[in-house]
Backbone as a chain_set.jsonl record, in Angstrom:
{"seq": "XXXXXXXXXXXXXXXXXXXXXXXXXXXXXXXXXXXXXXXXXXXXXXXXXXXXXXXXXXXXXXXXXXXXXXXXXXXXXXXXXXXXXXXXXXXXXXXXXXXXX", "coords": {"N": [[41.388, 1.126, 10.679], [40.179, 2.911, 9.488], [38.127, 1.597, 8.209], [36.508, 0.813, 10.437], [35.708, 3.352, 11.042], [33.846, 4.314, 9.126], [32.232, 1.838, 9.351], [30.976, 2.46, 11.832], [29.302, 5.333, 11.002], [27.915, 4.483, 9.019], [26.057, 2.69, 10.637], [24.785, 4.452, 12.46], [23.904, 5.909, 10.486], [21.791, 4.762, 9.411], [20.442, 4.073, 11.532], [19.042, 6.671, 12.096], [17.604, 6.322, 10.152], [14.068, 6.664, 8.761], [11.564, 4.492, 9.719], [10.516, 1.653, 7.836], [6.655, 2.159, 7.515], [3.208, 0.7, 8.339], [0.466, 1.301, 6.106], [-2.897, 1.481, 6.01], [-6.002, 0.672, 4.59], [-9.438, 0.73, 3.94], [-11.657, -1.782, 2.818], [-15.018, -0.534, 1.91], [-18.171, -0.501, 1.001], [-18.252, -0.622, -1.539], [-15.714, 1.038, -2.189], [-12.75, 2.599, -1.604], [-11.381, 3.202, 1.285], [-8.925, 5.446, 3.211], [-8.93, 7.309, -0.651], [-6.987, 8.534, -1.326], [-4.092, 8.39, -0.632], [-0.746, 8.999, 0.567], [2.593, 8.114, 1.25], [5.883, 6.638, 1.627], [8.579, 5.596, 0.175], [9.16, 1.946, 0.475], [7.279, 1.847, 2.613], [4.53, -0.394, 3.488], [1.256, -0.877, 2.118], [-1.609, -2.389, 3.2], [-4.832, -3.645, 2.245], [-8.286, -4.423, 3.815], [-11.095, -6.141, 3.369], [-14.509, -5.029, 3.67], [-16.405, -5.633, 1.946], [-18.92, -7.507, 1.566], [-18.318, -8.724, -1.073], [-16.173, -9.98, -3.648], [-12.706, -7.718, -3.859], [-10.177, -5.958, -5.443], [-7.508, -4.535, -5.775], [-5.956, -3.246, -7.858], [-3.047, -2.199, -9.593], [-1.902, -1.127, -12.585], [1.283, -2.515, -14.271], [2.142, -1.687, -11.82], [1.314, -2.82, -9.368], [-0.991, -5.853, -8.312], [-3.418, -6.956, -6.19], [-4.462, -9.176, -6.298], [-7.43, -10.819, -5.935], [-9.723, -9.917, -2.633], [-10.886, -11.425, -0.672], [-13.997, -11.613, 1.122], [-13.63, -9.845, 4.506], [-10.809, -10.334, 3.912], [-7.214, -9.713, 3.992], [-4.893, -8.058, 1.747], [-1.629, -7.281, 1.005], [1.076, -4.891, -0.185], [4.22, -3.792, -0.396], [5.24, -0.35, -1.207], [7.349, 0.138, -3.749], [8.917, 2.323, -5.48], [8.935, 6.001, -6.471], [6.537, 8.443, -6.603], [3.177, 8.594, -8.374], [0.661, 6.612, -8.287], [-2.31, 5.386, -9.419], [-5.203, 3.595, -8.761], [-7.173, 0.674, -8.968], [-10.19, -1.515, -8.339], [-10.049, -4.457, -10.281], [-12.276, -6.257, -10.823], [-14.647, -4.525, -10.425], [-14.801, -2.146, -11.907], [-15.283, 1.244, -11.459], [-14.193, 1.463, -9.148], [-11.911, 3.854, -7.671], [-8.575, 4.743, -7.107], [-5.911, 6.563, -5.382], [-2.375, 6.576, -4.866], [0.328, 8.365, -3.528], [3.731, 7.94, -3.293], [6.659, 9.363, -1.77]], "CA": [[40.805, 2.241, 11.391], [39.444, 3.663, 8.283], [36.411, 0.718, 7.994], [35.56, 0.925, 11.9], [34.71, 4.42, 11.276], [32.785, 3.732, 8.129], [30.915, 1.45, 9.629], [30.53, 3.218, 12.927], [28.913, 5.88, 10.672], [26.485, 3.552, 7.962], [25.462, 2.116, 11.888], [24.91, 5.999, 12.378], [23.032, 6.373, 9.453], [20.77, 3.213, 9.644], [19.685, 4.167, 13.484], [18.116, 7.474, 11.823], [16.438, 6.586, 8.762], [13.111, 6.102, 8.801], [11.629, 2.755, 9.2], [8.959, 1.653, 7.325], [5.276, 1.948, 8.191], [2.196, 0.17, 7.416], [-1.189, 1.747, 6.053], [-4.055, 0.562, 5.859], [-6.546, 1.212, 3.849], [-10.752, -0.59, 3.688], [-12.433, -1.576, 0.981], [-16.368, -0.626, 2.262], [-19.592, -0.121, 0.443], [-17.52, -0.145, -3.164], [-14.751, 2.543, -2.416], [-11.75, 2.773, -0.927], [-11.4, 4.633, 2.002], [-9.117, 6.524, 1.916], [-9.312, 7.312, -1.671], [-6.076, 9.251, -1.394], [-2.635, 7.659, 0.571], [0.712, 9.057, 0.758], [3.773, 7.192, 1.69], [6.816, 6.678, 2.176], [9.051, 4.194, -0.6], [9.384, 1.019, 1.565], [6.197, 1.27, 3.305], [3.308, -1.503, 2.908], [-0.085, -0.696, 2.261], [-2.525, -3.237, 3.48], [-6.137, -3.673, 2.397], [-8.999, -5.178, 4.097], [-12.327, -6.141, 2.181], [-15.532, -5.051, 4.447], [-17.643, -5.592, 1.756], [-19.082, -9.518, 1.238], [-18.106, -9.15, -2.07], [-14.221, -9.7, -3.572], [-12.324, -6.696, -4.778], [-8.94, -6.258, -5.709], [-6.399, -3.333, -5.716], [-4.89, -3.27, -9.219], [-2.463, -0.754, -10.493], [-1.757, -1.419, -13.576], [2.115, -1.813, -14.272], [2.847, -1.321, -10.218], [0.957, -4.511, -8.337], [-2.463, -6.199, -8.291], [-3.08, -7.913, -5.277], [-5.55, -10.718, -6.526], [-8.882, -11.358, -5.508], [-9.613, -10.116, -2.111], [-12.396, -11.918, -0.018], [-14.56, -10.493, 2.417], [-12.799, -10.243, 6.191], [-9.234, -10.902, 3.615], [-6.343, -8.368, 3.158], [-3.866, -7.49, 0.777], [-0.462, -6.269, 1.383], [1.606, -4.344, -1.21], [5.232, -2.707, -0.13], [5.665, 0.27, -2.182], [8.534, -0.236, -4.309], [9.707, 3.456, -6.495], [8.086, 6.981, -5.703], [5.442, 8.642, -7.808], [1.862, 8.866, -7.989], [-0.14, 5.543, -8.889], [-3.459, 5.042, -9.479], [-5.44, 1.78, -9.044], [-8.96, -0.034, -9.33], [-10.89, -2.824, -8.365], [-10.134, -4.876, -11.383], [-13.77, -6.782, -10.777], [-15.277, -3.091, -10.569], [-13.445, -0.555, -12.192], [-15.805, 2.576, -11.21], [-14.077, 1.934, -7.82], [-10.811, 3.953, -7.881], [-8.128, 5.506, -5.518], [-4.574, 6.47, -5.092], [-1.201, 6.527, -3.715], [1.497, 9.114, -3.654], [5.521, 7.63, -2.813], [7.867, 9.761, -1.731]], "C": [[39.712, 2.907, 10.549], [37.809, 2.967, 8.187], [36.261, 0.482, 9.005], [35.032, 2.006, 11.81], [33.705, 4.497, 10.185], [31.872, 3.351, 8.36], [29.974, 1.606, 10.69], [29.578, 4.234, 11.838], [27.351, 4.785, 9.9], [26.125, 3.028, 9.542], [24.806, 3.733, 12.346], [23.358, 6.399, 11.559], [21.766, 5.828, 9.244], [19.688, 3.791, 11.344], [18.914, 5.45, 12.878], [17.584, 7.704, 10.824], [15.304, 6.139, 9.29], [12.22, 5.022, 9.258], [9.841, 2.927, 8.631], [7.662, 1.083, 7.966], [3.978, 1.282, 7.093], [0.935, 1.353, 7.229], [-2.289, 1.177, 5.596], [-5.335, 1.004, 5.09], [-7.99, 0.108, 3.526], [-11.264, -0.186, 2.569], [-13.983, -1.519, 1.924], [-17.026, 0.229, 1.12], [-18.773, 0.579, -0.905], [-16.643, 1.179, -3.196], [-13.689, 2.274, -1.48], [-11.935, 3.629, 0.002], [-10.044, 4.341, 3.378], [-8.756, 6.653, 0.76], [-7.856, 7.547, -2.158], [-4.993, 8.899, -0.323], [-1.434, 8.099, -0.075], [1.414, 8.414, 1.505], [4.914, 7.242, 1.32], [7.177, 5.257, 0.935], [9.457, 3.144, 0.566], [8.333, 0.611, 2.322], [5.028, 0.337, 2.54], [1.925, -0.69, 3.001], [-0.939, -1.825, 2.49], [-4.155, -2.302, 3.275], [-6.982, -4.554, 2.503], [-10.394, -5.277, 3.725], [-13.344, -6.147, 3.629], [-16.616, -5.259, 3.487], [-17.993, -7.051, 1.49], [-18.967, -9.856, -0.34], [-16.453, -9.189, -2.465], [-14.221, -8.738, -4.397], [-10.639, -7.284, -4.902], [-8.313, -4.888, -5.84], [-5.385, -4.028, -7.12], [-4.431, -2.404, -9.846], [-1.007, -1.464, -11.664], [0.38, -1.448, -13.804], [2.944, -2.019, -12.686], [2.889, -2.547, -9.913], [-0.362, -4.778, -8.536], [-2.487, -7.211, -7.688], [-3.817, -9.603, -4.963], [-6.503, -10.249, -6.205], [-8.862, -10.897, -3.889], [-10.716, -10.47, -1.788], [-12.608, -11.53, 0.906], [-13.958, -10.862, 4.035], [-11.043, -10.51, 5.634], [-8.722, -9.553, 4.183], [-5.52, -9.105, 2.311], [-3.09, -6.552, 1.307], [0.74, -6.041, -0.17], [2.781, -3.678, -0.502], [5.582, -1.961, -1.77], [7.019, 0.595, -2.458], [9.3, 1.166, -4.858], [8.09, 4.392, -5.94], [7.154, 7.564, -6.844], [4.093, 8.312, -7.504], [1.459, 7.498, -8.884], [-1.483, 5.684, -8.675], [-3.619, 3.494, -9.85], [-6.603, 1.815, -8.702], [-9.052, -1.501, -8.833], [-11.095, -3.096, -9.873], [-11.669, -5.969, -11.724], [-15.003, -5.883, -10.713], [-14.832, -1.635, -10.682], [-13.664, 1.045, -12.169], [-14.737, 2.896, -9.859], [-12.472, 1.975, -7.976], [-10.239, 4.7, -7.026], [-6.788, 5.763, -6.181], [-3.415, 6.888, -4.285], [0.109, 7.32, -4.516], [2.489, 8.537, -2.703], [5.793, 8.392, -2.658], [9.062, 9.465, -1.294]], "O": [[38.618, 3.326, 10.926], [36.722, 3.541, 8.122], [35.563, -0.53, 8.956], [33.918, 2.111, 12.323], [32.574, 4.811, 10.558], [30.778, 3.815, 8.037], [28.802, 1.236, 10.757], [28.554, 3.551, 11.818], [26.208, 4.565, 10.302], [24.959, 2.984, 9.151], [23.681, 3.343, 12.658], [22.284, 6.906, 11.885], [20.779, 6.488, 8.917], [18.546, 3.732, 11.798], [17.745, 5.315, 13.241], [17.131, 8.777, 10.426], [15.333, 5.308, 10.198], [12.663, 4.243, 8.415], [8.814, 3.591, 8.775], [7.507, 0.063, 8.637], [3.797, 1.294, 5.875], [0.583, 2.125, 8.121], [-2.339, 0.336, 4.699], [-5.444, 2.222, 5.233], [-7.843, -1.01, 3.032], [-11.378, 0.778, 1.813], [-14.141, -2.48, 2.677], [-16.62, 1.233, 0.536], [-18.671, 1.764, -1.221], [-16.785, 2.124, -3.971], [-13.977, 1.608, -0.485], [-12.52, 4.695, -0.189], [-10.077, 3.443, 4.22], [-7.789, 5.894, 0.702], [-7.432, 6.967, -3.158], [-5.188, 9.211, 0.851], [-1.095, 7.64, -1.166], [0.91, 8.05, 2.568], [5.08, 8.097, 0.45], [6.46, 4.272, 0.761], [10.07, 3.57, 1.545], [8.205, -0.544, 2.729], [4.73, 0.36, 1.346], [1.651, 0.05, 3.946], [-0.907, -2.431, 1.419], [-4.572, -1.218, 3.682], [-6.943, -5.512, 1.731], [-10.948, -4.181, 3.813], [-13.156, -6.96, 4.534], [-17.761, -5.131, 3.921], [-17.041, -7.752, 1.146], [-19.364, -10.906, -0.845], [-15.601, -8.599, -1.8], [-15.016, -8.535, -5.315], [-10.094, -8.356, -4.641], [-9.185, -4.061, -6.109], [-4.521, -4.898, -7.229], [-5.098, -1.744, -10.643], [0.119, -1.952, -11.565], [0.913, -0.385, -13.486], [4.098, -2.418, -12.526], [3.842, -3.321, -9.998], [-1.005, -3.834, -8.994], [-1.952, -8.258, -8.053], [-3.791, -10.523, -4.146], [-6.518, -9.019, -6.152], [-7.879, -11.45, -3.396], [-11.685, -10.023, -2.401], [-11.769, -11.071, 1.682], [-13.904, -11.981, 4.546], [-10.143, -10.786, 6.428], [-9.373, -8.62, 4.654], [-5.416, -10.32, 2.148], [-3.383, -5.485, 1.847], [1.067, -6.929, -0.958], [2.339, -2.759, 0.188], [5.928, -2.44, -2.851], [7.766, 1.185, -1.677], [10.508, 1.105, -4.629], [7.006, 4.063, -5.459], [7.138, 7.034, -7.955], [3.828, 7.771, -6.43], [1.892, 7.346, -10.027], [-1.808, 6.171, -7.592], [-3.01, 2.658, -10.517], [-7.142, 2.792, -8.182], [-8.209, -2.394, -8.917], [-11.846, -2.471, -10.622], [-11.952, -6.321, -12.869], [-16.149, -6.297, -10.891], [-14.63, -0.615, -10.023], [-12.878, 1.909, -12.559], [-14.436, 4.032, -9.492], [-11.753, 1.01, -8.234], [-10.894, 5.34, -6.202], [-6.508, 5.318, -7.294], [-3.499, 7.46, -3.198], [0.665, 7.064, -5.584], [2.274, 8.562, -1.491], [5.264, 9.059, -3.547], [10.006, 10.222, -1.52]]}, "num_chains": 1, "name": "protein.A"}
């Protein structure tokens, strides 16, 4: 009786968490935009390269999503909460970041 209501409850608990969302985020004319993304631990960030050159989303430590090529993306689920910063590791003027909670 005891682990039907248990799991009646964690079934409970599951139906009103969250679920995770994507964001998205372009790479145009050497910058991120936007520069600045909050989220949610669990959610993915996807980024898509508008410019005809490759960038990359690299935070040092966190993730670095390779090379992206123009028309690619890059997807990253954020893993632990906290504030990261990250760069195009092929142009490192161009920088942005992302607040977890």
């Amino acid at each position: 009786m005891r682990a039907a209501a248990a799991a009646l409850a964690l079934l409970a608990l599951a139906a009103c968490a969250p679920r995770p969302k994507a964001h998205r985020v372009a790479i145009r004319g050497f910058a991120y935009v936007p520069a600045a993304l909050t989220v949610a631990v669990g959610d993915t960030i996807v980024w898509t390269n508008e410019d005809v050159v490759p960038h990359t989303a690299t935070a040092d430590g966190a993730w670095d999503t390779g090379s992206i090529a123009n028309r690619g993306e890059a997807r990253v689920v954020v893993a632990a909460a906290g504030e990261t910063a990250y760069r195009c590791a092929f142009h490192p003027t161009m920088t942005a970041r992302v607040t977890a909670k």
